[in-house]
Amino acid sequence: MVFNWISRAPRQLLGLICLACIAMLGFGMYLQHVVGLEPCPMCIVQRYALIGVAVFTGIGALRGGAGWWKTFSFLALLMAGFGAFVAARQSWLQWYPPEFATCGRDFYGMIENYPISRSLPMIFRGSGDCTAIDWTFLGGSIANWSFVCFVLFAIVLLIALMRGGARR
């Protein structure tokens, strides 16, 4: 039943994914500005991936033809995969923190002071901030839940891409 709905209404599905991403970004802003949690470099990269999924699914939902929504669904799928990778790496760092965790530079300090070829590996290496678990829900950290959401988005987008051409 769900698979049939995905096949019949892919643009509405993209709109729902876009709204879910906006809600997640809003919750992240709430955690940062109201609760007072400061995002680590890997959290910020996950936000950018979430913004990418929201933008691509939003454009795909608004565009008319099948070629458009498929193209933007594929781009959103790539962003969701990237976000899942970053969230999985942060979850790994939280479960198995490095022996010598230091609070490294902040995200913007890395980008401003180093070339991108040097700052990207620094981001994925993580820092003391990236291993900290400041908030949990049902036993999972923000990175864990972010990973689950990115994987769900990727699965739904993959199903839409695979089944979308069959009924159109």
Tab-separated table of N, CA, C and O in Angstrom, residues 39-45 48 104-113 116 119-120 123 129:
chain	number	residue	atom	x	y	z
A	39	PRO	N	26.395	23.296	18.387
A	39	PRO	CA	26.679	22.214	17.444
A	39	PRO	C	28.181	22.064	17.202
A	39	PRO	O	28.914	23.046	17.130
A	40	CYS	N	28.598	20.825	17.088
A	40	CYS	CA	30.000	20.524	16.782
A	40	CYS	C	30.196	20.608	15.263
A	40	CYS	O	29.227	20.749	14.515
A	41	PRO	N	31.429	20.519	14.768
A	41	PRO	CA	31.652	20.583	13.316
A	41	PRO	C	30.882	19.527	12.531
A	41	PRO	O	30.329	19.820	11.472
A	42	MET	N	30.802	18.314	13.038
A	42	MET	CA	30.083	17.267	12.309
A	42	MET	C	28.574	17.528	12.323
A	42	MET	O	27.881	17.192	11.360
A	43	CYS	N	28.063	18.121	13.382
A	43	CYS	CA	26.640	18.484	13.437
A	43	CYS	C	26.321	19.534	12.374
A	43	CYS	O	25.267	19.492	11.745
A	44	ILE	N	27.220	20.477	12.190
A	44	ILE	CA	27.007	21.528	11.205
A	44	ILE	C	27.022	20.943	9.797
A	44	ILE	O	26.188	21.305	8.958
A	45	VAL	N	27.921	20.001	9.534
A	45	VAL	CA	27.950	19.353	8.229
A	45	VAL	C	26.650	18.582	8.003
A	45	VAL	O	26.094	18.588	6.900
A	48	TYR	N	24.022	20.972	6.918
A	48	TYR	CA	24.148	21.318	5.507
A	48	TYR	C	23.592	20.202	4.618
A	48	TYR	O	22.943	20.471	3.611
A	104	GLY	N	38.907	20.472	19.445
A	104	GLY	CA	39.593	21.105	18.325
A	104	GLY	C	38.949	22.419	17.946
A	104	GLY	O	38.086	22.946	18.639
A	105	ARG	N	39.374	22.927	16.829
A	105	ARG	CA	38.836	24.189	16.336
A	105	ARG	C	37.357	24.040	16.010
A	105	ARG	O	36.884	22.964	15.722
A	106	ASP	N	36.668	25.161	16.023
A	106	ASP	CA	35.280	25.116	15.606
A	106	ASP	C	35.213	25.051	14.082
A	106	ASP	O	36.199	25.258	13.384
A	107	PHE	N	34.040	24.748	13.569
A	107	PHE	CA	33.839	24.537	12.141
A	107	PHE	C	34.281	25.749	11.328
A	107	PHE	O	35.038	25.623	10.374
A	108	TYR	N	33.818	26.925	11.710
A	108	TYR	CA	34.128	28.119	10.939
A	108	TYR	C	35.606	28.492	11.051
A	108	TYR	O	36.187	29.007	10.106
A	109	GLY	N	36.215	28.211	12.192
A	109	GLY	CA	37.648	28.449	12.335
A	109	GLY	C	38.458	27.574	11.397
A	109	GLY	O	39.465	28.007	10.832
A	110	MET	N	38.025	26.327	11.230
A	110	MET	CA	38.725	25.428	10.301
A	110	MET	C	38.593	25.922	8.864
A	110	MET	O	39.571	25.943	8.117
A	111	ILE	N	37.377	26.284	8.477
A	111	ILE	CA	37.137	26.709	7.096
A	111	ILE	C	37.863	28.013	6.790
A	111	ILE	O	38.400	28.187	5.704
A	112	GLU	N	37.892	28.938	7.748
A	112	GLU	CA	38.523	30.238	7.506
A	112	GLU	C	40.041	30.160	7.491
A	112	GLU	O	40.689	30.903	6.758
A	113	ASN	N	40.639	29.276	8.300
A	113	ASN	CA	42.086	29.278	8.458
A	113	ASN	C	42.821	28.232	7.633
A	113	ASN	O	44.046	28.291	7.547
A	116	ILE	N	40.254	24.068	1.959
A	116	ILE	CA	39.211	23.045	2.079
A	116	ILE	C	39.802	21.638	2.044
A	116	ILE	O	39.309	20.734	2.720
A	119	SER	N	40.856	21.210	5.665
A	119	SER	CA	39.846	21.340	6.707
A	119	SER	C	38.837	20.193	6.685
A	119	SER	O	38.346	19.793	7.743
A	120	LEU	N	38.519	19.630	5.515
A	120	LEU	CA	37.569	18.517	5.473
A	120	LEU	C	38.049	17.301	6.266
A	120	LEU	O	37.282	16.752	7.057
A	123	ILE	N	37.488	17.934	9.906
A	123	ILE	CA	36.088	17.837	10.336
A	123	ILE	C	35.737	16.384	10.611
A	123	ILE	O	35.138	16.049	11.631
A	129	ASP	N	34.338	17.891	21.014
A	129	ASP	CA	32.938	18.303	20.913
A	129	ASP	C	32.096	17.246	20.207
A	129	ASP	O	30.936	17.043	20.552
